[in-house]
PDB file of C-alpha atoms in Angstrom:
ATOM      1  CA  MET A  22     -12.158  -2.341  21.442  1.00  0.00           C
ATOM      2  CA  LEU A  23     -11.096  -0.016  18.564  1.00  0.00           C
ATOM      3  CA  ARG A  24      -7.611  -1.079  19.108  1.00  0.00           C
ATOM      4  CA  ARG A  25      -8.130  -4.744  19.212  1.00  0.00           C
ATOM      5  CA  LEU A  26     -10.261  -4.710  15.920  1.00  0.00           C
ATOM      6  CA  THR A  27      -7.311  -2.643  14.319  1.00  0.00           C
ATOM      7  CA  ASN A  28      -4.702  -4.887  15.711  1.00  0.00           C
ATOM      8  CA  ASN A  29      -6.602  -7.931  13.698  1.00  0.00           C
ATOM      9  CA  PHE A  30      -6.353  -6.301  10.543  1.00  0.00           C
ATOM     10  CA  ALA A  31      -4.911  -9.286   9.010  1.00  0.00           C
ATOM     11  CA  PRO A  32      -7.804 -11.671   9.639  1.00  0.00           C
ATOM     12  CA  LEU A  33     -10.368  -8.632   8.793  1.00  0.00           C
ATOM     13  CA  THR A  34      -8.695  -8.127   5.528  1.00  0.00           C
ATOM     14  CA  LEU A  35      -8.564 -12.129   4.591  1.00  0.00           C
ATOM     15  CA  ALA A  36     -12.326 -12.192   5.897  1.00  0.00           C
ATOM     16  CA  GLY A  37     -13.306  -9.324   3.576  1.00  0.00           C
ATOM     17  CA  VAL A  38     -11.327 -10.666   0.430  1.00  0.00           C
ATOM     18  CA  ALA A  39     -13.212 -13.885   1.371  1.00  0.00           C
ATOM     19  CA  LEU A  40     -16.525 -12.273   1.365  1.00  0.00           C
ATOM     20  CA  ALA A  41     -15.607 -10.863  -1.846  1.00  0.00           C
ATOM     21  CA  TRP A  42     -15.244 -13.744  -3.444  1.00  0.00           C
ATOM     22  CA  PHE A  43     -18.459 -15.231  -2.268  1.00  0.00           C
ATOM     23  CA  VAL A  44     -20.827 -12.125  -2.298  1.00  0.00           C
ATOM     24  CA  PRO A  45     -19.147  -9.754  -4.844  1.00  0.00           C
ATOM     25  CA  GLY A  46     -22.062  -7.429  -5.267  1.00  0.00           C
ATOM     26  CA  ALA A  47     -21.027  -6.196  -1.175  1.00  0.00           C
ATOM     27  CA  PHE A  48     -18.051  -4.942  -2.508  1.00  0.00           C
ATOM     28  CA  THR A  49     -18.150  -3.728  -6.240  1.00  0.00           C
ATOM     29  CA  TRP A  50     -20.589  -0.806  -5.692  1.00  0.00           C
ATOM     30  CA  VAL A  51     -16.911   1.211  -4.323  1.00  0.00           C
ATOM     31  CA  THR A  52     -14.989   0.153  -7.786  1.00  0.00           C
ATOM     32  CA  ASP A  53     -17.254  -0.237 -10.523  1.00  0.00           C
ATOM     33  CA  GLY A  54     -17.356   3.668 -11.176  1.00  0.00           C
ATOM     34  CA  SER A  55     -21.210   3.773 -10.884  1.00  0.00           C
ATOM     35  CA  HIS A  56     -21.242   5.580  -7.979  1.00  0.00           C
ATOM     36  CA  ARG A  57     -19.896   9.240  -7.419  1.00  0.00           C
ATOM     37  CA  LEU A  58     -19.522  11.602  -4.242  1.00  0.00           C
ATOM     38  CA  LEU A  59     -18.928  15.291  -4.678  1.00  0.00           C
ATOM     39  CA  GLY A  60     -18.523  14.606  -8.743  1.00  0.00           C
ATOM     40  CA  GLN A  61     -15.842  11.932  -7.743  1.00  0.00           C
ATOM     41  CA  PRO A  62     -15.938   8.175  -8.658  1.00  0.00           C
ATOM     42  CA  LEU A  63     -16.314   6.636  -5.175  1.00  0.00           C
ATOM     43  CA  LEU A  64     -12.704   4.782  -5.563  1.00  0.00           C
ATOM     44  CA  SER A  65     -10.912   7.696  -5.659  1.00  0.00           C
ATOM     45  CA  VAL A  66     -12.830   9.244  -2.554  1.00  0.00           C
ATOM     46  CA  PHE A  67     -12.192   6.454  -0.473  1.00  0.00           C
ATOM     47  CA  LEU A  68      -8.255   7.014  -1.526  1.00  0.00           C
ATOM     48  CA  GLY A  69      -8.392  10.220  -0.672  1.00  0.00           C
ATOM     49  CA  LEU A  70      -9.991   9.749   2.761  1.00  0.00           C
ATOM     50  CA  ILE A  71      -7.463   7.478   3.493  1.00  0.00           C
ATOM     51  CA  MET A  72      -4.748   9.969   2.876  1.00  0.00           C
ATOM     52  CA  LEU A  73      -6.596  12.629   4.797  1.00  0.00           C
ATOM     53  CA  ALA A  74      -6.843   9.873   7.764  1.00  0.00           C
ATOM     54  CA  MET A  75      -3.059   9.462   7.808  1.00  0.00           C
ATOM     55  CA  GLY A  76      -2.799  13.326   7.503  1.00  0.00           C
ATOM     56  CA  LEU A  77      -4.795  13.830  10.685  1.00  0.00           C
ATOM     57  CA  THR A  78      -2.406  11.623  12.930  1.00  0.00           C
ATOM     58  CA  LEU A  79       0.520  13.778  11.650  1.00  0.00           C
ATOM     59  CA  ARG A  80       1.603  17.070  12.979  1.00  0.00           C
ATOM     60  CA  PHE A  81       4.438  19.267  11.067  1.00  0.00           C
ATOM     61  CA  ALA A  82       6.837  18.644  14.004  1.00  0.00           C
ATOM     62  CA  ASP A  83       6.618  14.735  12.477  1.00  0.00           C
ATOM     63  CA  PHE A  84       7.974  16.164   9.055  1.00  0.00           C
ATOM     64  CA  ARG A  85      10.831  17.728  11.159  1.00  0.00           C
ATOM     65  CA  ALA A  86      11.649  14.742  13.334  1.00  0.00           C
ATOM     66  CA  LEU A  87      12.826  12.793  10.181  1.00  0.00           C
ATOM     67  CA  ALA A  88      16.271  14.755  10.489  1.00  0.00           C
ATOM     68  CA  THR A  89      16.726  13.261  13.526  1.00  0.00           C
ATOM     69  CA  MET A  90      17.017   9.393  12.041  1.00  0.00           C
ATOM     70  CA  PRO A  91      18.678  10.209   8.966  1.00  0.00           C
ATOM     71  CA  ARG A  92      20.826   6.896   8.426  1.00  0.00           C
ATOM     72  CA  ALA A  93      17.366   4.214   8.945  1.00  0.00           C
ATOM     73  CA  PHE A  94      15.047   6.461   7.003  1.00  0.00           C
ATOM     74  CA  LEU A  95      17.310   6.997   4.443  1.00  0.00           C
ATOM     75  CA  VAL A  96      17.787   3.176   4.163  1.00  0.00           C
ATOM     76  CA  GLY A  97      14.209   2.548   4.317  1.00  0.00           C
ATOM     77  CA  VAL A  98      13.083   4.928   1.660  1.00  0.00           C
ATOM     78  CA  VAL A  99      15.946   3.748  -0.876  1.00  0.00           C
ATOM     79  CA  GLY A 100      15.014   0.238   0.162  1.00  0.00           C
ATOM     80  CA  GLN A 101      11.280   1.040  -1.049  1.00  0.00           C
ATOM     81  CA  PHE A 102      11.658   2.543  -4.138  1.00  0.00           C
ATOM     82  CA  ALA A 103      14.702   0.114  -5.287  1.00  0.00           C
ATOM     83  CA  ILE A 104      14.012  -3.380  -4.231  1.00  0.00           C
ATOM     84  CA  MET A 105      10.328  -3.526  -4.766  1.00  0.00           C
ATOM     85  CA  PRO A 106      10.123  -2.148  -8.241  1.00  0.00           C
ATOM     86  CA  LEU A 107      12.934  -4.090  -9.364  1.00  0.00           C
ATOM     87  CA  ALA A 108      11.533  -7.025  -7.947  1.00  0.00           C
ATOM     88  CA  GLY A 109       8.308  -6.392  -9.575  1.00  0.00           C
ATOM     89  CA  PHE A 110       9.986  -5.925 -13.031  1.00  0.00           C
ATOM     90  CA  ALA A 111      12.286  -9.188 -12.522  1.00  0.00           C
ATOM     91  CA  ILE A 112       9.286 -11.325 -11.566  1.00  0.00           C
ATOM     92  CA  ALA A 113       7.038  -9.996 -14.544  1.00  0.00           C
ATOM     93  CA  ARG A 114       9.895 -10.641 -17.189  1.00  0.00           C
ATOM     94  CA  GLY A 115      11.026 -13.937 -15.405  1.00  0.00           C
ATOM     95  CA  MET A 116       7.502 -15.011 -15.300  1.00  0.00           C
ATOM     96  CA  GLY A 117       6.368 -13.748 -18.782  1.00  0.00           C
ATOM     97  CA  LEU A 118       3.393 -12.266 -17.404  1.00  0.00           C
ATOM     98  CA  GLU A 119       0.891 -10.972 -19.908  1.00  0.00           C
ATOM     99  CA  GLN A 120       0.815  -7.530 -20.148  1.00  0.00           C
ATOM    100  CA  GLY A 121      -2.288  -6.640 -17.608  1.00  0.00           C
ATOM    101  CA  LEU A 122      -0.859  -8.487 -14.982  1.00  0.00           C
ATOM    102  CA  ALA A 123       2.837  -7.127 -15.628  1.00  0.00           C
ATOM    103  CA  VAL A 124       1.703  -4.021 -15.416  1.00  0.00           C
ATOM    104  CA  GLY A 125      -0.353  -4.351 -12.765  1.00  0.00           C
ATOM    105  CA  LEU A 126       2.756  -5.924 -10.431  1.00  0.00           C
ATOM    106  CA  ILE A 127       5.099  -3.346 -11.730  1.00  0.00           C
ATOM    107  CA  LEU A 128       2.622  -0.270 -10.555  1.00  0.00           C
ATOM    108  CA  VAL A 129       1.893  -1.769  -7.143  1.00  0.00           C
ATOM    109  CA  ALA A 130       5.761  -2.585  -6.539  1.00  0.00           C
ATOM    110  CA  CYS A 131       6.197   1.036  -7.238  1.00  0.00           C
ATOM    111  CA  CYS A 132       3.621   2.457  -4.921  1.00  0.00           C
ATOM    112  CA  PRO A 133       4.838   3.687  -1.389  1.00  0.00           C
ATOM    113  CA  GLY A 134       4.087   1.669   1.783  1.00  0.00           C
ATOM    114  CA  GLY A 135       1.048   1.208   3.397  1.00  0.00           C
ATOM    115  CA  THR A 136      -0.329   2.704   6.781  1.00  0.00           C
ATOM    116  CA  ALA A 137      -1.094  -1.067   7.970  1.00  0.00           C
ATOM    117  CA  SER A 138       2.806  -1.605   8.318  1.00  0.00           C
ATOM    118  CA  ASN A 139       2.836   1.033  11.437  1.00  0.00           C
ATOM    119  CA  ILE A 140       0.298  -1.627  13.049  1.00  0.00           C
ATOM    120  CA  VAL A 141       2.517  -4.438  12.101  1.00  0.00           C
ATOM    121  CA  THR A 142       5.901  -2.647  13.137  1.00  0.00           C
ATOM    122  CA  TYR A 143       3.779  -2.229  16.650  1.00  0.00           C
ATOM    123  CA  LEU A 144       2.861  -5.972  17.088  1.00  0.00           C
ATOM    124  CA  ALA A 145       6.540  -6.998  16.005  1.00  0.00           C
ATOM    125  CA  LYS A 146       8.348  -4.770  18.646  1.00  0.00           C
ATOM    126  CA  GLY A 147       9.573  -2.654  15.718  1.00  0.00           C
ATOM    127  CA  ASN A 148      10.125   1.059  15.935  1.00  0.00           C
ATOM    128  CA  VAL A 149       7.052   2.442  15.309  1.00  0.00           C
ATOM    129  CA  ALA A 150       7.997   6.071  15.057  1.00  0.00           C
ATOM    130  CA  LEU A 151      10.482   5.241  12.361  1.00  0.00           C
ATOM    131  CA  SER A 152       7.847   3.079  10.445  1.00  0.00           C
ATOM    132  CA  VAL A 153       5.239   6.382  10.667  1.00  0.00           C
ATOM    133  CA  ALA A 154       8.126   8.574   9.355  1.00  0.00           C
ATOM    134  CA  MET A 155       8.925   6.022   6.625  1.00  0.00           C
ATOM    135  CA  THR A 156       5.343   5.601   5.468  1.00  0.00           C
ATOM    136  CA  MET A 157       5.188   9.333   5.558  1.00  0.00           C
ATOM    137  CA  ALA A 158       7.996  10.177   3.385  1.00  0.00           C
ATOM    138  CA  SER A 159       7.725   7.478   1.201  1.00  0.00           C
ATOM    139  CA  THR A 160       4.323   8.422   0.493  1.00  0.00           C
ATOM    140  CA  LEU A 161       5.466  11.940  -0.272  1.00  0.00           C
ATOM    141  CA  VAL A 162       8.307  10.720  -2.403  1.00  0.00           C
ATOM    142  CA  ALA A 163       5.896   8.657  -3.956  1.00  0.00           C
ATOM    143  CA  ILE A 164       4.431  11.387  -5.804  1.00  0.00           C
ATOM    144  CA  ALA A 165       7.245  11.618  -8.106  1.00  0.00           C
ATOM    145  CA  ALA A 166       8.930   8.259  -7.733  1.00  0.00           C
ATOM    146  CA  THR A 167       5.813   6.210  -8.566  1.00  0.00           C
ATOM    147  CA  PRO A 168       5.170   7.777 -12.478  1.00  0.00           C
ATOM    148  CA  LEU A 169       8.787   7.836 -13.096  1.00  0.00           C
ATOM    149  CA  LEU A 170       9.496   4.350 -11.832  1.00  0.00           C
ATOM    150  CA  ALA A 171       6.190   2.846 -13.573  1.00  0.00           C
ATOM    151  CA  GLY A 172       6.847   4.530 -16.532  1.00  0.00           C
ATOM    152  CA  ALA A 173      10.306   3.584 -16.745  1.00  0.00           C
ATOM    153  CA  LEU A 174       9.720  -0.107 -16.064  1.00  0.00           C
ATOM    154  CA  ALA A 175       5.923  -0.997 -17.016  1.00  0.00           C
ATOM    155  CA  GLY A 176       6.937   1.196 -19.949  1.00  0.00           C
ATOM    156  CA  ALA A 177       8.181  -2.277 -21.563  1.00  0.00           C
ATOM    157  CA  TYR A 178       4.783  -3.377 -21.766  1.00  0.00           C
ATOM    158  CA  VAL A 179       2.566  -0.140 -22.161  1.00  0.00           C
ATOM    159  CA  ASP A 180       2.872   3.475 -22.884  1.00  0.00           C
ATOM    160  CA  ILE A 181       2.606   5.217 -19.304  1.00  0.00           C
ATOM    161  CA  ASN A 182       1.239   8.533 -19.120  1.00  0.00           C
ATOM    162  CA  ARG A 183       3.623   9.820 -16.318  1.00  0.00           C
ATOM    163  CA  TRP A 184       2.045  13.165 -16.044  1.00  0.00           C
ATOM    164  CA  SER A 185      -1.343  11.708 -15.758  1.00  0.00           C
ATOM    165  CA  LEU A 186      -0.278   9.252 -13.358  1.00  0.00           C
ATOM    166  CA  PHE A 187       1.335  12.123 -11.329  1.00  0.00           C
ATOM    167  CA  ALA A 188      -1.457  14.196 -11.596  1.00  0.00           C
ATOM    168  CA  ASP A 189      -3.465  11.190  -9.869  1.00  0.00           C
ATOM    169  CA  MET A 190      -0.963  11.089  -7.210  1.00  0.00           C
ATOM    170  CA  VAL A 191      -1.072  14.938  -6.140  1.00  0.00           C
ATOM    171  CA  SER A 192      -4.709  14.772  -6.383  1.00  0.00           C
ATOM    172  CA  ILE A 193      -5.235  11.439  -4.247  1.00  0.00           C
ATOM    173  CA  VAL A 194      -2.414  11.497  -2.047  1.00  0.00           C
ATOM    174  CA  LEU A 195      -0.492  14.831  -1.517  1.00  0.00           C
ATOM    175  CA  VAL A 196      -3.645  17.115  -1.469  1.00  0.00           C
ATOM    176  CA  PRO A 197      -5.642  14.821   1.279  1.00  0.00           C
ATOM    177  CA  LEU A 198      -2.220  14.320   2.858  1.00  0.00           C
ATOM    178  CA  ILE A 199      -1.654  17.930   3.231  1.00  0.00           C
ATOM    179  CA  ALA A 200      -5.004  18.962   4.214  1.00  0.00           C
ATOM    180  CA  GLY A 201      -5.095  16.619   7.129  1.00  0.00           C
ATOM    181  CA  THR A 202      -1.982  17.889   8.439  1.00  0.00           C
ATOM    182  CA  VAL A 203      -2.968  21.351   8.395  1.00  0.00           C
ATOM    183  CA  LEU A 204      -6.211  20.140  10.155  1.00  0.00           C
ATOM    184  CA  SER A 205      -4.145  18.451  12.670  1.00  0.00           C
ATOM    185  CA  GLU A 206      -2.008  21.132  13.128  1.00  0.00           C
ATOM    186  CA  LEU A 207      -5.092  23.732  13.294  1.00  0.00           C
ATOM    187  CA  LEU A 208      -7.623  21.595  15.256  1.00  0.00           C
ATOM    188  CA  PRO A 209      -5.160  19.543  17.763  1.00  0.00           C
ATOM    189  CA  ARG A 210      -7.820  18.320  20.183  1.00  0.00           C
ATOM    190  CA  ALA A 211     -10.259  17.201  17.850  1.00  0.00           C
ATOM    191  CA  ALA A 212      -7.790  15.462  15.640  1.00  0.00           C
ATOM    192  CA  LYS A 213      -6.652  13.634  18.660  1.00  0.00           C
ATOM    193  CA  ALA A 214      -9.927  12.716  19.712  1.00  0.00           C
ATOM    194  CA  VAL A 215     -10.693  10.562  16.248  1.00  0.00           C
ATOM    195  CA  GLY A 216      -7.343   9.577  16.403  1.00  0.00           C
ATOM    196  CA  GLU A 217      -8.064   6.202  17.734  1.00  0.00           C
ATOM    197  CA  VAL A 218     -10.689   5.629  14.884  1.00  0.00           C
ATOM    198  CA  LEU A 219      -8.766   6.572  12.157  1.00  0.00           C
ATOM    199  CA  PRO A 220      -6.304   3.525  11.763  1.00  0.00           C
ATOM    200  CA  LEU A 221      -9.591   1.415  11.482  1.00  0.00           C
ATOM    201  CA  VAL A 222     -11.391   3.504   9.472  1.00  0.00           C
ATOM    202  CA  ALA A 223      -8.299   3.485   6.916  1.00  0.00           C
ATOM    203  CA  ILE A 224      -8.355  -0.376   7.272  1.00  0.00           C
ATOM    204  CA  VAL A 225     -12.015  -0.743   6.419  1.00  0.00           C
ATOM    205  CA  LEU A 226     -11.590   1.590   3.522  1.00  0.00           C
ATOM    206  CA  VAL A 227      -8.572  -0.675   2.120  1.00  0.00           C
ATOM    207  CA  ILE A 228     -10.969  -3.804   2.667  1.00  0.00           C
ATOM    208  CA  LEU A 229     -13.827  -2.132   0.612  1.00  0.00           C
ATOM    209  CA  ILE A 230     -11.454  -1.066  -2.101  1.00  0.00           C
ATOM    210  CA  VAL A 231      -9.441  -4.351  -2.412  1.00  0.00           C
ATOM    211  CA  GLY A 232     -12.557  -6.473  -2.057  1.00  0.00           C
ATOM    212  CA  GLY A 233     -13.786  -4.595  -4.649  1.00  0.00           C
ATOM    213  CA  ILE A 234     -11.445  -5.313  -7.134  1.00  0.00           C
ATOM    214  CA  VAL A 235     -11.543  -9.206  -6.417  1.00  0.00           C
ATOM    215  CA  GLY A 236     -15.230  -9.371  -6.465  1.00  0.00           C
ATOM    216  CA  GLY A 237     -15.446  -7.478  -9.534  1.00  0.00           C
ATOM    217  CA  ALA A 238     -12.483  -9.646 -11.199  1.00  0.00           C
ATOM    218  CA  LYS A 239     -13.498 -12.893  -9.726  1.00  0.00           C
ATOM    219  CA  ASP A 240     -13.694 -14.623 -13.500  1.00  0.00           C
ATOM    220  CA  LEU A 241     -10.323 -13.150 -14.230  1.00  0.00           C
ATOM    221  CA  ILE A 242      -8.211 -14.129 -11.303  1.00  0.00           C
ATOM    222  CA  ARG A 243     -10.121 -17.567 -11.397  1.00  0.00           C
ATOM    223  CA  ALA A 244      -8.558 -17.971 -15.047  1.00  0.00           C
ATOM    224  CA  HIS A 245      -5.127 -16.478 -14.139  1.00  0.00           C
ATOM    225  CA  ALA A 246      -5.066 -17.692 -10.550  1.00  0.00           C
ATOM    226  CA  GLY A 247      -1.768 -19.815 -10.724  1.00  0.00           C
ATOM    227  CA  ALA A 248       0.369 -16.864 -12.203  1.00  0.00           C
ATOM    228  CA  LEU A 249      -1.180 -14.306 -10.066  1.00  0.00           C
ATOM    229  CA  LEU A 250      -0.799 -16.177  -6.390  1.00  0.00           C
ATOM    230  CA  ILE A 251       2.696 -16.783  -7.518  1.00  0.00           C
ATOM    231  CA  ALA A 252       3.881 -13.151  -8.846  1.00  0.00           C
ATOM    232  CA  THR A 253       2.576 -11.733  -5.891  1.00  0.00           C
ATOM    233  CA  PHE A 254       3.503 -14.020  -3.255  1.00  0.00           C
ATOM    234  CA  LEU A 255       7.093 -13.672  -4.681  1.00  0.00           C
ATOM    235  CA  LEU A 256       6.785  -9.917  -4.720  1.00  0.00           C
ATOM    236  CA  HIS A 257       6.436  -9.586  -1.421  1.00  0.00           C
ATOM    237  CA  LEU A 258       8.481 -12.503   0.002  1.00  0.00           C
ATOM    238  CA  MET A 259      11.507 -10.838  -1.889  1.00  0.00           C
ATOM    239  CA  GLY A 260      10.508  -7.461  -0.384  1.00  0.00           C
ATOM    240  CA  PHE A 261      10.563  -8.475   3.458  1.00  0.00           C
ATOM    241  CA  GLY A 262      13.890 -10.746   2.630  1.00  0.00           C
ATOM    242  CA  PHE A 263      15.650  -8.251   0.579  1.00  0.00           C
ATOM    243  CA  GLY A 264      14.378  -4.885   2.999  1.00  0.00           C
ATOM    244  CA  TYR A 265      15.922  -7.189   6.039  1.00  0.00           C
ATOM    245  CA  ALA A 266      19.061  -8.186   4.377  1.00  0.00           C
ATOM    246  CA  PHE A 267      19.659  -4.753   3.234  1.00  0.00           C
ATOM    247  CA  ALA A 268      18.850  -2.755   6.436  1.00  0.00           C
ATOM    248  CA  ARG A 269      21.533  -5.325   8.057  1.00  0.00           C
ATOM    249  CA  LEU A 270      23.977  -4.911   5.491  1.00  0.00           C
ATOM    250  CA  MET A 271      23.600  -1.443   6.003  1.00  0.00           C
ATOM    251  CA  GLY A 272      24.491  -1.227   9.964  1.00  0.00           C
ATOM    252  CA  LEU A 273      20.871  -0.834  11.490  1.00  0.00           C
ATOM    253  CA  ALA A 274      20.133  -2.545  14.721  1.00  0.00           C
ATOM    254  CA  SER A 275      17.442  -5.428  14.680  1.00  0.00           C
ATOM    255  CA  ARG A 276      14.668  -3.277  15.642  1.00  0.00           C
ATOM    256  CA  GLU A 277      15.323  -0.710  12.684  1.00  0.00           C
ATOM    257  CA  ALA A 278      16.472  -3.528  10.345  1.00  0.00           C
ATOM    258  CA  ARG A 279      12.527  -4.989  11.503  1.00  0.00           C
ATOM    259  CA  THR A 280      10.772  -1.697  10.819  1.00  0.00           C
ATOM    260  CA  VAL A 281      12.588  -1.493   7.183  1.00  0.00           C
ATOM    261  CA  CYS A 282      11.913  -4.975   6.366  1.00  0.00           C
ATOM    262  CA  ILE A 283       8.046  -4.324   7.218  1.00  0.00           C
ATOM    263  CA  GLU A 284       7.842  -1.236   5.446  1.00  0.00           C
ATOM    264  CA  VAL A 285       9.537  -2.547   1.860  1.00  0.00           C
ATOM    265  CA  GLY A 286       7.317  -5.287   2.276  1.00  0.00           C
ATOM    266  CA  MET A 287       4.033  -3.966   2.875  1.00  0.00           C
ATOM    267  CA  GLN A 288       2.777  -1.942  -0.145  1.00  0.00           C
ATOM    268  CA  ASN A 289      -0.399   0.569  -0.200  1.00  0.00           C
ATOM    269  CA  SER A 290      -2.309  -2.134  -2.068  1.00  0.00           C
ATOM    270  CA  GLY A 291      -5.305  -0.003  -2.258  1.00  0.00           C
ATOM    271  CA  LEU A 292      -3.377   2.821  -4.125  1.00  0.00           C
ATOM    272  CA  GLY A 293      -2.205   0.626  -6.694  1.00  0.00           C
ATOM    273  CA  SER A 294      -5.923  -0.687  -7.342  1.00  0.00           C
ATOM    274  CA  GLY A 295      -7.270   2.944  -7.781  1.00  0.00           C
ATOM    275  CA  LEU A 296      -4.016   3.896  -9.811  1.00  0.00           C
ATOM    276  CA  ALA A 297      -4.514   1.238 -12.279  1.00  0.00           C
ATOM    277  CA  LYS A 298      -8.297   1.662 -12.675  1.00  0.00           C
ATOM    278  CA  ALA A 299      -7.805   5.396 -13.493  1.00  0.00           C
ATOM    279  CA  PRO A 300      -9.389   5.849 -16.974  1.00  0.00           C
ATOM    280  CA  SER A 301      -6.251   7.677 -18.263  1.00  0.00           C
ATOM    281  CA  PHE A 302      -4.258   4.511 -17.046  1.00  0.00           C
ATOM    282  CA  ALA A 303      -6.714   1.840 -18.237  1.00  0.00           C
ATOM    283  CA  ALA A 304      -6.795   3.864 -21.713  1.00  0.00           C
ATOM    284  CA  GLN A 305      -3.040   2.722 -22.518  1.00  0.00           C
ATOM    285  CA  PHE A 306      -3.764  -1.093 -22.708  1.00  0.00           C
ATOM    286  CA  SER A 307      -4.268  -3.628 -25.879  1.00  0.00           C
ATOM    287  CA  SER A 308      -7.425  -4.892 -24.913  1.00  0.00           C
ATOM    288  CA  THR A 309     -10.065  -4.098 -22.158  1.00  0.00           C
ATOM    289  CA  THR A 310      -9.433  -7.665 -20.643  1.00  0.00           C
ATOM    290  CA  GLN A 311      -5.646  -6.559 -20.055  1.00  0.00           C
ATOM    291  CA  ALA A 312      -7.209  -3.231 -18.845  1.00  0.00           C
ATOM    292  CA  ALA A 313      -9.119  -5.001 -16.401  1.00  0.00           C
ATOM    293  CA  LEU A 314      -6.282  -7.420 -15.266  1.00  0.00           C
ATOM    294  CA  ALA A 315      -4.111  -4.621 -14.197  1.00  0.00           C
ATOM    295  CA  PRO A 316      -5.692  -3.901 -10.811  1.00  0.00           C
ATOM    296  CA  VAL A 317      -5.865  -7.259  -9.600  1.00  0.00           C
ATOM    297  CA  PRO A 318      -2.375  -8.039  -8.596  1.00  0.00           C
ATOM    298  CA  ALA A 319      -2.575  -4.923  -6.306  1.00  0.00           C
ATOM    299  CA  ALA A 320      -5.459  -6.596  -4.988  1.00  0.00           C
ATOM    300  CA  LEU A 321      -3.901 -10.291  -4.429  1.00  0.00           C
ATOM    301  CA  SER A 322      -0.837  -8.006  -3.073  1.00  0.00           C
ATOM    302  CA  ALA A 323      -2.799  -6.761  -0.053  1.00  0.00           C
ATOM    303  CA  VAL A 324      -4.074 -10.383   1.143  1.00  0.00           C
ATOM    304  CA  TRP A 325       0.038 -11.639   1.027  1.00  0.00           C
ATOM    305  CA  HIS A 326       1.385  -8.841   2.528  1.00  0.00           C
ATOM    306  CA  VAL A 327      -0.889  -8.944   5.424  1.00  0.00           C
ATOM    307  CA  CYS A 328      -0.229 -12.687   5.823  1.00  0.00           C
ATOM    308  CA  ILE A 329       3.433 -12.595   5.413  1.00  0.00           C
ATOM    309  CA  GLY A 330       3.282  -9.535   7.911  1.00  0.00           C
ATOM    310  CA  SER A 331       1.723 -11.013  10.451  1.00  0.00           C
ATOM    311  CA  LEU A 332       3.640 -14.270  10.757  1.00  0.00           C
ATOM    312  CA  LEU A 333       6.657 -12.201  10.845  1.00  0.00           C
ATOM    313  CA  ALA A 334       5.144 -10.065  13.544  1.00  0.00           C
ATOM    314  CA  SER A 335       3.970 -12.844  15.699  1.00  0.00           C
ATOM    315  CA  TRP A 336       7.659 -14.678  15.520  1.00  0.00           C
ATOM    316  CA  TRP A 337       9.269 -11.103  16.363  1.00  0.00           C
ATOM    317  CA  ARG A 338       7.029 -10.488  19.237  1.00  0.00           C
ATOM    318  CA  ARG A 339       7.622 -13.924  20.369  1.00  0.00           C
ATOM    319  CA  ARG A 340      11.595 -13.470  20.440  1.00  0.00           C
ATOM    320  CA  GLY A 341      10.944  -9.793  21.910  1.00  0.00           C
TER     321      GLY A 341
END
């Protein structure tokens, strides 16, 4: 039952976003900043739990296994942090997006791959081991790459505090991920026992975060619906398309190219939303309206990448 629920993350995400639109209060408690746990905003805690869940599924041997697939791994990571950030910047410039939307789109484009990509890769009959390795590696690389790329590209719209963004990445991503891996290494039986549940937990937390962003920004989304929907759709369409083309151009086989395509096209939208809502990040905008707009592209990004990813997975699964 857990596996079936996890494999149906796409309709679950769409259902969650639809519910958030009609019943915002069911989700906004996650993102409005009024609830705290262990002295931290609930949004930051949930993001940390997602990374902790990912860490609990890993062992230190998984890190060493990256050396066994250097070519595919390198192609995937380069594609992740070259194709998506440049695509986000090009779309923001080409469409003339206003400050909040442009920065939010570029920020989510500079984020690492999301854990949902592992599920889509499995459904698409891709290389799941490579997918997990790429998600793990891009998450680690993102600790430095995301602040640097966001600062360079989004800096055209707003002054990005790279050090503050780096500190957020360390606290939200690195510390929970390493803590989860250490616990997995020290308590392998316990980690394995909860391993079946963790992907579903991560998906539920992402849905709560995305739903909270959508519910809280309902009026802004309605006012900017056209630009938002087109920009986020184009971002992921370019990510999937150029990701696959780049992988094939670099000589990867079809199975590995599918995996790279999915990893590049699917972002950690929950992380993008969380980073955009960080007080130190929001303080840089010219107005509170623009600051409120910044997390919205990441929320809609989650909807588009699960739709496109699911359609690709279904098509590839039928092809075998």
